[in-house]
Amino acid sequence: MASHVRYNQLDSLRGIAALTVVAEHCMNTLGKAPVKNWFAHFSPLHVLISGHQAVILFFLLSGFVLSLPYYQGRIYTYTEFITKRVFRLYIPYIIALAFGLMMRVIFVHHSIDGLWGGHIGPKIILQELFMLDQFNQNYVDPVVWSLVQEMRISLIFPLLILFLSRYRWKTVIVTGFAVSCIGIYVHLLFRSHVNVFTNYPDTLHYIIIFIMGAVLAKHKDTLVAYLRRTPKTAKWSLGITALLLYTYTQSLLSQHWALGLGLTGRLMSDWITALSASVFILLAISEPGVKRALSVRPLVFIGKISFSIYLFHLIILLSLISLFPHLHVLDVAGTFLLTIGLATAGYYYVERPSIRIGKIVVQRL
């Protein structure tokens, strides 16, 4: 049986993506409109605030990493798989919700840029606690929508692997693409009723991203071998093209005056974002220079705590804005520093113990 391979450079990639989510939320919440528009449409630094693209990268990495054990001969039962996912995702999620609720009660008594608004009643708490229905994610910890989507897709992920093991990758991709198109169509058809990020049509849409990650993992050796035979100039061109598509496709398809398709363009752009992010993953695991750059210890550490960075950063940002509404530099600096500190604690005292408990539970099943 093949041993389980861990790619630290992919942790670093996830960590960099998590920091871009933090940067985007700081820009969206604190940035003045002209500055935001310049970043969004003209600046080459737009990649630094490509938060939604980062979430697509998270989904792609999840599909890649979750499928690797299956291809390496480590077969889990459905119960074992779901148990591990619950302890990996749900326990930190609950801790973040509790922290977010506490901070909102203490610091905020009005909406901040549309976040932390509205009355929190028993229904809202139950919806968020148990990930029920299509709820508004902005009451406590607005980033949890992606965790809801990931948990839903985790429930069917073993079936996706089974499908991938029985059919050619082209058939799997076409099927996933069709499901994504159905999700987009239903979202557009009922957009007034599914105008929250936890909606079910988007769950259908995001399945293709996980499938792309799983297909990438299955054929990674072939693709890596091909890349290693590719001339450096071609690889540089491929990487730069992927970076440009990753950075600007969403803006071009959804907002640009000539190409802007609104919601349709935003959803369709996820396909190109995932394809571009696939290039990042392949370069990270195949190119020695990229691997070395992503294997430096600070980046690897940021990668390890990236899940907690993602969970806690917006709660900290909203709390600081409430405390210091006019000191934007302090709010941004404080968000990054406090998030790193809290995420470190979250990783060592919540994530790692939860993962260990999950393994113990799986062993006893």
mmCIF file of C-alpha atoms in Angstrom:
data_model
loop_
_atom_site.group_PDB
_atom_site.id
_atom_site.type_symbol
_atom_site.label_atom_id
_atom_site.label_comp_id
_atom_site.label_asym_id
_atom_site.label_seq_id
_atom_site.Cartn_x
_atom_site.Cartn_y
_atom_site.Cartn_z
ATOM 1 C CA MET A 1 0.000 0.000 0.000
ATOM 2 C CA ALA A 2 1.359 3.398 -0.937
ATOM 3 C CA SER A 3 2.176 5.771 1.845
ATOM 4 C CA HIS A 4 0.226 8.963 2.195
ATOM 5 C CA VAL A 5 1.993 11.887 0.526
ATOM 6 C CA ARG A 6 1.602 15.366 1.982
ATOM 7 C CA TYR A 7 2.458 18.385 -0.115
ATOM 8 C CA ASN A 8 3.532 21.195 2.208
ATOM 9 C CA GLN A 9 3.681 23.565 -0.742
ATOM 10 C CA LEU A 10 -0.077 23.139 -1.207
ATOM 11 C CA ASP A 11 -0.563 24.174 2.414
ATOM 12 C CA SER A 12 1.403 27.322 1.580
ATOM 13 C CA LEU A 13 -0.759 27.895 -1.483
ATOM 14 C CA ARG A 14 -3.839 27.650 0.716
ATOM 15 C CA GLY A 15 -2.261 30.029 3.219
ATOM 16 C CA ILE A 16 -1.530 32.659 0.567
ATOM 17 C CA ALA A 17 -5.111 32.342 -0.663
ATOM 18 C CA ALA A 18 -6.431 32.792 2.884
ATOM 19 C CA LEU A 19 -4.460 36.029 3.248
ATOM 20 C CA THR A 20 -5.988 37.351 0.014
ATOM 21 C CA VAL A 21 -9.430 36.719 1.524
ATOM 22 C CA VAL A 22 -8.416 38.794 4.556
ATOM 23 C CA ALA A 23 -7.078 41.548 2.284
ATOM 24 C CA GLU A 24 -10.253 41.607 0.188
ATOM 25 C CA HIS A 25 -12.492 41.902 3.232
ATOM 26 C CA CYS A 26 -10.350 44.738 4.576
ATOM 27 C CA MET A 27 -10.548 46.494 1.204
ATOM 28 C CA ASN A 28 -14.292 45.955 0.788
ATOM 29 C CA THR A 29 -15.119 47.081 4.304
ATOM 30 C CA LEU A 30 -12.695 49.975 4.658
ATOM 31 C CA GLY A 31 -11.610 50.993 1.156
ATOM 32 C CA LYS A 32 -12.935 54.116 -0.526
ATOM 33 C CA ALA A 33 -14.834 53.507 -3.766
ATOM 34 C CA PRO A 34 -12.177 54.918 -6.173
ATOM 35 C CA VAL A 35 -9.453 52.842 -4.510
ATOM 36 C CA LYS A 36 -11.607 49.723 -4.583
ATOM 37 C CA ASN A 37 -12.490 50.218 -8.243
ATOM 38 C CA TRP A 38 -8.850 50.762 -9.184
ATOM 39 C CA PHE A 39 -7.840 47.555 -7.424
ATOM 40 C CA ALA A 40 -10.754 45.651 -8.891
ATOM 41 C CA HIS A 41 -10.378 46.641 -12.518
ATOM 42 C CA PHE A 42 -6.978 48.104 -13.312
ATOM 43 C CA SER A 43 -4.289 47.207 -10.806
ATOM 44 C CA PRO A 44 -1.952 44.237 -11.311
ATOM 45 C CA LEU A 45 -2.221 43.935 -7.518
ATOM 46 C CA HIS A 46 -5.821 42.786 -7.861
ATOM 47 C CA VAL A 47 -4.632 39.224 -7.251
ATOM 48 C CA LEU A 48 -3.923 40.274 -3.649
ATOM 49 C CA ILE A 49 -7.640 40.882 -3.040
ATOM 50 C CA SER A 50 -9.034 38.005 -5.122
ATOM 51 C CA GLY A 51 -11.024 36.572 -2.250
ATOM 52 C CA HIS A 52 -13.717 34.685 -4.148
ATOM 53 C CA GLN A 53 -11.082 33.148 -6.391
ATOM 54 C CA ALA A 54 -9.318 31.992 -3.234
ATOM 55 C CA VAL A 55 -12.459 30.153 -2.122
ATOM 56 C CA ILE A 56 -12.581 28.377 -5.489
ATOM 57 C CA LEU A 57 -8.942 27.404 -4.916
ATOM 58 C CA PHE A 58 -9.932 26.059 -1.473
ATOM 59 C CA PHE A 59 -12.644 23.897 -3.060
ATOM 60 C CA LEU A 60 -10.227 22.657 -5.734
ATOM 61 C CA LEU A 61 -7.593 21.795 -3.119
ATOM 62 C CA SER A 62 -10.203 19.952 -1.064
ATOM 63 C CA GLY A 63 -11.137 17.807 -4.055
ATOM 64 C CA PHE A 64 -7.441 17.162 -4.743
ATOM 65 C CA VAL A 65 -6.413 16.356 -1.177
ATOM 66 C CA LEU A 66 -9.512 14.355 -0.214
ATOM 67 C CA SER A 67 -9.149 12.077 -3.231
ATOM 68 C CA LEU A 68 -5.422 11.337 -2.818
ATOM 69 C CA PRO A 69 -5.847 8.633 -0.130
ATOM 70 C CA TYR A 70 -8.204 6.702 -2.423
ATOM 71 C CA TYR A 71 -5.674 6.718 -5.251
ATOM 72 C CA GLN A 72 -2.926 5.697 -2.834
ATOM 73 C CA GLY A 73 -4.856 2.633 -1.677
ATOM 74 C CA ARG A 74 -6.268 3.977 1.599
ATOM 75 C CA ILE A 75 -9.972 3.203 1.339
ATOM 76 C CA TYR A 76 -12.297 4.622 4.002
ATOM 77 C CA THR A 77 -15.842 3.547 4.624
ATOM 78 C CA TYR A 78 -18.471 6.222 4.178
ATOM 79 C CA THR A 79 -18.922 6.499 7.951
ATOM 80 C CA GLU A 80 -15.176 6.869 8.498
ATOM 81 C CA PHE A 81 -14.902 9.540 5.819
ATOM 82 C CA ILE A 82 -17.807 11.604 7.135
ATOM 83 C CA THR A 83 -16.574 11.268 10.721
ATOM 84 C CA LYS A 84 -13.156 12.633 9.753
ATOM 85 C CA ARG A 85 -14.741 15.520 7.847
ATOM 86 C CA VAL A 86 -17.012 16.437 10.749
ATOM 87 C CA PHE A 87 -14.101 16.616 13.175
ATOM 88 C CA ARG A 88 -11.932 18.455 10.637
ATOM 89 C CA LEU A 89 -14.492 21.088 9.624
ATOM 90 C CA TYR A 90 -17.487 21.171 11.913
ATOM 91 C CA ILE A 91 -15.836 21.444 15.339
ATOM 92 C CA PRO A 92 -13.702 24.497 14.364
ATOM 93 C CA TYR A 93 -16.790 25.895 12.641
ATOM 94 C CA ILE A 94 -18.786 25.698 15.891
ATOM 95 C CA ILE A 95 -15.990 27.361 17.871
ATOM 96 C CA ALA A 96 -15.818 30.185 15.315
ATOM 97 C CA LEU A 97 -19.603 30.649 15.467
ATOM 98 C CA ALA A 98 -19.515 30.883 19.255
ATOM 99 C CA PHE A 99 -16.673 33.406 19.103
ATOM 100 C CA GLY A 100 -18.438 35.436 16.416
ATOM 101 C CA LEU A 101 -21.691 35.524 18.370
ATOM 102 C CA MET A 102 -19.871 36.648 21.504
ATOM 103 C CA MET A 103 -17.978 39.409 19.688
ATOM 104 C CA ARG A 104 -21.102 40.669 17.953
ATOM 105 C CA VAL A 105 -23.043 40.843 21.223
ATOM 106 C CA ILE A 106 -20.184 42.681 22.945
ATOM 107 C CA PHE A 107 -19.116 45.131 20.251
ATOM 108 C CA VAL A 108 -21.724 45.672 17.563
ATOM 109 C CA HIS A 109 -25.191 47.135 17.769
ATOM 110 C CA HIS A 110 -25.668 48.077 14.115
ATOM 111 C CA SER A 111 -24.836 46.696 10.685
ATOM 112 C CA ILE A 112 -21.329 47.261 9.304
ATOM 113 C CA ASP A 113 -21.327 47.373 5.510
ATOM 114 C CA GLY A 114 -24.287 44.978 5.486
ATOM 115 C CA LEU A 115 -22.630 42.576 7.932
ATOM 116 C CA TRP A 116 -23.638 41.771 11.515
ATOM 117 C CA GLY A 117 -27.101 43.242 10.937
ATOM 118 C CA GLY A 118 -30.545 42.000 11.902
ATOM 119 C CA HIS A 119 -31.939 40.352 14.999
ATOM 120 C CA ILE A 120 -30.472 36.967 15.956
ATOM 121 C CA GLY A 121 -33.267 34.685 17.113
ATOM 122 C CA PRO A 122 -33.478 30.934 17.809
ATOM 123 C CA LYS A 123 -34.143 30.164 14.121
ATOM 124 C CA ILE A 124 -30.938 31.903 12.997
ATOM 125 C CA ILE A 125 -28.897 30.161 15.674
ATOM 126 C CA LEU A 126 -30.298 26.734 14.759
ATOM 127 C CA GLN A 127 -29.761 27.336 11.049
ATOM 128 C CA GLU A 128 -26.137 28.296 11.538
ATOM 129 C CA LEU A 129 -25.449 25.684 14.202
ATOM 130 C CA PHE A 130 -26.719 22.776 12.117
ATOM 131 C CA MET A 131 -26.136 24.278 8.642
ATOM 132 C CA LEU A 132 -29.842 24.065 7.910
ATOM 133 C CA ASP A 133 -31.630 25.483 4.899
ATOM 134 C CA GLN A 134 -30.471 28.445 2.801
ATOM 135 C CA PHE A 135 -29.678 30.922 5.552
ATOM 136 C CA ASN A 136 -28.166 34.387 5.491
ATOM 137 C CA GLN A 137 -24.521 33.964 6.501
ATOM 138 C CA ASN A 138 -24.034 37.599 7.524
ATOM 139 C CA TYR A 139 -25.448 37.400 11.067
ATOM 140 C CA VAL A 140 -22.446 35.930 12.924
ATOM 141 C CA ASP A 141 -19.427 34.867 10.812
ATOM 142 C CA PRO A 142 -20.110 35.789 7.182
ATOM 143 C CA VAL A 143 -17.430 33.501 5.731
ATOM 144 C CA VAL A 144 -19.150 30.316 6.913
ATOM 145 C CA TRP A 145 -21.100 29.981 3.659
ATOM 146 C CA SER A 146 -18.158 28.168 2.081
ATOM 147 C CA LEU A 147 -18.016 25.732 5.008
ATOM 148 C CA VAL A 148 -21.699 24.995 4.495
ATOM 149 C CA GLN A 149 -21.079 24.303 0.814
ATOM 150 C CA GLU A 150 -18.052 22.138 1.576
ATOM 151 C CA MET A 151 -19.898 20.074 4.183
ATOM 152 C CA ARG A 152 -22.769 19.442 1.761
ATOM 153 C CA ILE A 153 -20.420 18.293 -0.983
ATOM 154 C CA SER A 154 -18.461 16.204 1.530
ATOM 155 C CA LEU A 155 -21.625 14.164 2.079
ATOM 156 C CA ILE A 156 -21.521 12.990 -1.537
ATOM 157 C CA PHE A 157 -17.766 13.114 -2.158
ATOM 158 C CA PRO A 158 -17.239 9.325 -1.790
ATOM 159 C CA LEU A 159 -19.879 8.868 -4.504
ATOM 160 C CA LEU A 160 -17.944 11.285 -6.730
ATOM 161 C CA ILE A 161 -14.788 9.200 -6.199
ATOM 162 C CA LEU A 162 -16.722 6.030 -7.031
ATOM 163 C CA PHE A 163 -18.000 7.690 -10.193
ATOM 164 C CA LEU A 164 -14.499 8.822 -11.110
ATOM 165 C CA SER A 165 -13.079 5.324 -10.547
ATOM 166 C CA ARG A 166 -15.615 3.731 -12.911
ATOM 167 C CA TYR A 167 -15.682 6.198 -15.780
ATOM 168 C CA ARG A 168 -13.147 8.048 -17.892
ATOM 169 C CA TRP A 169 -12.167 11.494 -16.715
ATOM 170 C CA LYS A 170 -13.791 13.130 -19.735
ATOM 171 C CA THR A 171 -17.140 11.589 -18.863
ATOM 172 C CA VAL A 172 -16.792 12.698 -15.247
ATOM 173 C CA ILE A 173 -15.857 16.274 -16.198
ATOM 174 C CA VAL A 174 -18.693 16.584 -18.720
ATOM 175 C CA THR A 175 -21.176 15.236 -16.161
ATOM 176 C CA GLY A 176 -19.895 17.614 -13.487
ATOM 177 C CA PHE A 177 -20.044 20.495 -15.951
ATOM 178 C CA ALA A 178 -23.659 19.616 -16.767
ATOM 179 C CA VAL A 179 -24.562 19.561 -13.075
ATOM 180 C CA SER A 180 -22.874 22.952 -12.667
ATOM 181 C CA CYS A 181 -24.890 24.364 -15.579
ATOM 182 C CA ILE A 182 -28.090 23.082 -13.972
ATOM 183 C CA GLY A 183 -27.111 24.769 -10.718
ATOM 184 C CA ILE A 184 -26.425 28.065 -12.493
ATOM 185 C CA TYR A 185 -29.705 27.854 -14.412
ATOM 186 C CA VAL A 186 -31.740 27.156 -11.257
ATOM 187 C CA HIS A 187 -29.946 29.990 -9.431
ATOM 188 C CA LEU A 188 -30.802 32.411 -12.226
ATOM 189 C CA LEU A 189 -34.370 31.133 -12.491
ATOM 190 C CA PHE A 190 -35.066 31.605 -8.783
ATOM 191 C CA ARG A 191 -32.498 34.298 -7.993
ATOM 192 C CA SER A 192 -34.883 36.289 -5.778
ATOM 193 C CA HIS A 193 -35.363 33.220 -3.551
ATOM 194 C CA VAL A 194 -31.747 32.011 -3.437
ATOM 195 C CA ASN A 195 -29.963 35.330 -2.925
ATOM 196 C CA VAL A 196 -27.728 34.003 -0.140
ATOM 197 C CA PHE A 197 -24.391 32.232 -0.547
ATOM 198 C CA THR A 198 -25.626 29.095 1.236
ATOM 199 C CA ASN A 199 -28.203 28.337 -1.462
ATOM 200 C CA TYR A 200 -28.628 24.837 -2.879
ATOM 201 C CA PRO A 201 -28.213 25.679 -6.600
ATOM 202 C CA ASP A 202 -24.688 26.907 -5.853
ATOM 203 C CA THR A 203 -23.988 23.581 -4.158
ATOM 204 C CA LEU A 204 -24.705 21.892 -7.498
ATOM 205 C CA HIS A 205 -22.511 24.431 -9.233
ATOM 206 C CA TYR A 206 -19.527 23.956 -6.903
ATOM 207 C CA ILE A 207 -19.513 20.160 -7.331
ATOM 208 C CA ILE A 208 -17.559 20.600 -10.572
ATOM 209 C CA ILE A 209 -14.736 22.329 -8.667
ATOM 210 C CA PHE A 210 -14.316 19.332 -6.341
ATOM 211 C CA ILE A 211 -14.483 16.985 -9.332
ATOM 212 C CA MET A 212 -11.754 18.954 -11.093
ATOM 213 C CA GLY A 213 -9.573 18.641 -7.995
ATOM 214 C CA ALA A 214 -10.159 14.890 -7.824
ATOM 215 C CA VAL A 215 -9.425 14.419 -11.538
ATOM 216 C CA LEU A 216 -6.260 16.472 -11.135
ATOM 217 C CA ALA A 217 -5.139 14.248 -8.257
ATOM 218 C CA LYS A 218 -5.855 11.059 -10.212
ATOM 219 C CA HIS A 219 -3.796 12.142 -13.225
ATOM 220 C CA LYS A 220 -1.197 14.248 -11.439
ATOM 221 C CA ASP A 221 1.748 11.953 -12.231
ATOM 222 C CA THR A 222 1.029 12.066 -15.957
ATOM 223 C CA LEU A 223 0.512 15.835 -15.900
ATOM 224 C CA VAL A 224 3.622 16.443 -13.797
ATOM 225 C CA ALA A 225 5.720 14.319 -16.155
ATOM 226 C CA TYR A 226 4.392 16.326 -19.097
ATOM 227 C CA LEU A 227 5.179 19.631 -17.380
ATOM 228 C CA ARG A 228 8.715 18.530 -16.587
ATOM 229 C CA ARG A 229 9.304 17.876 -20.297
ATOM 230 C CA THR A 230 7.910 21.289 -21.197
ATOM 231 C CA PRO A 231 10.430 24.071 -21.961
ATOM 232 C CA LYS A 232 10.826 26.680 -19.249
ATOM 233 C CA THR A 233 9.575 29.486 -21.463
ATOM 234 C CA ALA A 234 6.347 27.600 -22.104
ATOM 235 C CA LYS A 235 5.925 26.899 -18.388
ATOM 236 C CA TRP A 236 6.463 30.559 -17.531
ATOM 237 C CA SER A 237 3.909 31.507 -20.166
ATOM 238 C CA LEU A 238 1.447 28.965 -18.794
ATOM 239 C CA GLY A 239 1.899 30.212 -15.227
ATOM 240 C CA ILE A 240 1.508 33.890 -16.165
ATOM 241 C CA THR A 241 -1.566 33.148 -18.279
ATOM 242 C CA ALA A 242 -3.104 31.178 -15.415
ATOM 243 C CA LEU A 243 -2.385 34.036 -13.003
ATOM 244 C CA LEU A 244 -4.004 36.599 -15.298
ATOM 245 C CA LEU A 245 -7.083 34.444 -15.860
ATOM 246 C CA TYR A 246 -7.359 33.697 -12.142
ATOM 247 C CA THR A 247 -7.111 37.387 -11.302
ATOM 248 C CA TYR A 248 -9.263 39.082 -13.925
ATOM 249 C CA THR A 249 -11.778 36.597 -15.354
ATOM 250 C CA GLN A 250 -14.428 37.225 -12.728
ATOM 251 C CA SER A 251 -14.302 41.009 -13.175
ATOM 252 C CA LEU A 252 -14.298 40.722 -16.958
ATOM 253 C CA LEU A 253 -17.226 38.309 -17.142
ATOM 254 C CA SER A 254 -19.367 39.845 -14.426
ATOM 255 C CA GLN A 255 -18.575 43.595 -14.348
ATOM 256 C CA HIS A 256 -16.717 44.737 -17.465
ATOM 257 C CA TRP A 257 -18.802 47.073 -19.636
ATOM 258 C CA ALA A 258 -18.221 45.011 -22.790
ATOM 259 C CA LEU A 259 -18.424 41.486 -21.362
ATOM 260 C CA GLY A 260 -20.336 41.978 -18.128
ATOM 261 C CA LEU A 261 -22.898 39.212 -17.625
ATOM 262 C CA GLY A 262 -23.622 39.966 -13.979
ATOM 263 C CA LEU A 263 -24.454 36.941 -11.845
ATOM 264 C CA THR A 264 -24.213 34.599 -14.837
ATOM 265 C CA GLY A 265 -20.680 35.778 -15.581
ATOM 266 C CA ARG A 266 -19.628 35.518 -11.950
ATOM 267 C CA LEU A 267 -20.763 31.914 -11.716
ATOM 268 C CA MET A 268 -19.307 30.941 -15.093
ATOM 269 C CA SER A 269 -15.981 32.536 -14.166
ATOM 270 C CA ASP A 270 -15.553 29.900 -11.450
ATOM 271 C CA TRP A 271 -14.811 27.308 -14.146
ATOM 272 C CA ILE A 272 -11.904 29.347 -15.515
ATOM 273 C CA THR A 273 -10.717 30.209 -12.014
ATOM 274 C CA ALA A 274 -10.593 26.510 -11.116
ATOM 275 C CA LEU A 275 -8.745 25.666 -14.325
ATOM 276 C CA SER A 276 -6.204 28.407 -13.617
ATOM 277 C CA ALA A 277 -5.797 27.267 -10.026
ATOM 278 C CA SER A 278 -5.162 23.737 -11.333
ATOM 279 C CA VAL A 279 -2.076 25.121 -13.060
ATOM 280 C CA PHE A 280 -0.911 26.591 -9.738
ATOM 281 C CA ILE A 281 -1.234 23.187 -8.089
ATOM 282 C CA LEU A 282 0.643 21.398 -10.856
ATOM 283 C CA LEU A 283 3.457 23.947 -10.838
ATOM 284 C CA ALA A 284 3.661 23.753 -7.035
ATOM 285 C CA ILE A 285 4.182 19.985 -7.060
ATOM 286 C CA SER A 286 6.307 19.726 -10.216
ATOM 287 C CA GLU A 287 8.607 22.745 -10.394
ATOM 288 C CA PRO A 288 11.586 22.664 -7.974
ATOM 289 C CA GLY A 289 11.831 26.464 -7.854
ATOM 290 C CA VAL A 290 8.141 26.924 -7.082
ATOM 291 C CA LYS A 291 8.282 24.118 -4.549
ATOM 292 C CA ARG A 292 11.247 25.719 -2.761
ATOM 293 C CA ALA A 293 9.543 29.112 -2.711
ATOM 294 C CA LEU A 294 6.384 27.622 -1.202
ATOM 295 C CA SER A 295 8.288 25.455 1.282
ATOM 296 C CA VAL A 296 9.805 28.266 3.342
ATOM 297 C CA ARG A 297 8.785 27.813 6.955
ATOM 298 C CA PRO A 298 6.747 31.009 7.446
ATOM 299 C CA LEU A 299 4.591 30.213 4.411
ATOM 300 C CA VAL A 300 4.122 26.598 5.462
ATOM 301 C CA PHE A 301 3.066 27.794 8.904
ATOM 302 C CA ILE A 302 0.567 30.250 7.423
ATOM 303 C CA GLY A 303 -0.749 27.332 5.408
ATOM 304 C CA LYS A 304 -1.190 25.203 8.499
ATOM 305 C CA ILE A 305 -3.239 27.872 10.267
ATOM 306 C CA SER A 306 -5.061 29.001 7.112
ATOM 307 C CA PHE A 307 -8.375 27.394 8.061
ATOM 308 C CA SER A 308 -8.470 29.309 11.328
ATOM 309 C CA ILE A 309 -7.332 32.471 9.524
ATOM 310 C CA TYR A 310 -10.319 32.111 7.252
ATOM 311 C CA LEU A 311 -12.747 31.404 10.109
ATOM 312 C CA PHE A 312 -11.730 34.201 12.468
ATOM 313 C CA HIS A 313 -10.456 37.135 10.408
ATOM 314 C CA LEU A 314 -13.763 38.786 9.542
ATOM 315 C CA ILE A 315 -15.001 38.558 13.122
ATOM 316 C CA ILE A 316 -11.852 40.381 14.249
ATOM 317 C CA LEU A 317 -12.142 42.974 11.470
ATOM 318 C CA LEU A 318 -15.769 43.785 12.310
ATOM 319 C CA SER A 319 -14.954 44.027 16.012
ATOM 320 C CA LEU A 320 -12.069 46.435 15.369
ATOM 321 C CA ILE A 321 -14.167 48.587 13.051
ATOM 322 C CA SER A 322 -16.748 48.853 15.807
ATOM 323 C CA LEU A 323 -14.084 49.881 18.316
ATOM 324 C CA PHE A 324 -12.066 52.160 16.008
ATOM 325 C CA PRO A 325 -14.416 53.247 13.183
ATOM 326 C CA HIS A 326 -12.143 56.010 11.878
ATOM 327 C CA LEU A 327 -8.708 54.442 12.335
ATOM 328 C CA HIS A 328 -8.610 52.317 9.191
ATOM 329 C CA VAL A 329 -4.869 51.682 9.220
ATOM 330 C CA LEU A 330 -5.153 50.397 12.785
ATOM 331 C CA ASP A 331 -8.137 48.259 11.832
ATOM 332 C CA VAL A 332 -6.287 46.619 8.950
ATOM 333 C CA ALA A 333 -3.010 46.117 10.817
ATOM 334 C CA GLY A 334 -4.854 44.857 13.879
ATOM 335 C CA THR A 335 -6.902 42.451 11.775
ATOM 336 C CA PHE A 336 -3.836 40.799 10.273
ATOM 337 C CA LEU A 337 -1.882 40.638 13.553
ATOM 338 C CA LEU A 338 -4.745 39.501 15.761
ATOM 339 C CA THR A 339 -5.933 37.022 13.150
ATOM 340 C CA ILE A 340 -2.516 35.366 12.961
ATOM 341 C CA GLY A 341 -2.398 35.158 16.750
ATOM 342 C CA LEU A 342 -5.912 33.792 17.155
ATOM 343 C CA ALA A 343 -5.505 31.438 14.196
ATOM 344 C CA THR A 344 -2.346 30.023 15.764
ATOM 345 C CA ALA A 345 -4.255 29.311 18.959
ATOM 346 C CA GLY A 346 -7.147 27.902 16.934
ATOM 347 C CA TYR A 347 -4.826 25.563 15.062
ATOM 348 C CA TYR A 348 -3.053 24.196 18.145
ATOM 349 C CA TYR A 349 -5.954 24.118 20.591
ATOM 350 C CA VAL A 350 -8.965 23.440 18.343
ATOM 351 C CA GLU A 351 -8.006 22.050 14.943
ATOM 352 C CA ARG A 352 -5.268 19.603 15.922
ATOM 353 C CA PRO A 353 -7.089 18.175 18.959
ATOM 354 C CA SER A 354 -10.263 17.852 16.887
ATOM 355 C CA ILE A 355 -8.395 16.003 14.131
ATOM 356 C CA ARG A 356 -6.810 13.665 16.703
ATOM 357 C CA ILE A 357 -10.177 12.926 18.286
ATOM 358 C CA GLY A 358 -11.619 12.253 14.852
ATOM 359 C CA LYS A 359 -8.876 9.707 14.139
ATOM 360 C CA ILE A 360 -9.507 7.996 17.475
ATOM 361 C CA VAL A 361 -13.216 7.809 16.773
ATOM 362 C CA VAL A 362 -12.567 6.367 13.302
ATOM 363 C CA GLN A 363 -10.266 3.713 14.750
ATOM 364 C CA ARG A 364 -13.005 2.620 17.129
ATOM 365 C CA LEU A 365 -15.737 2.409 14.498
#
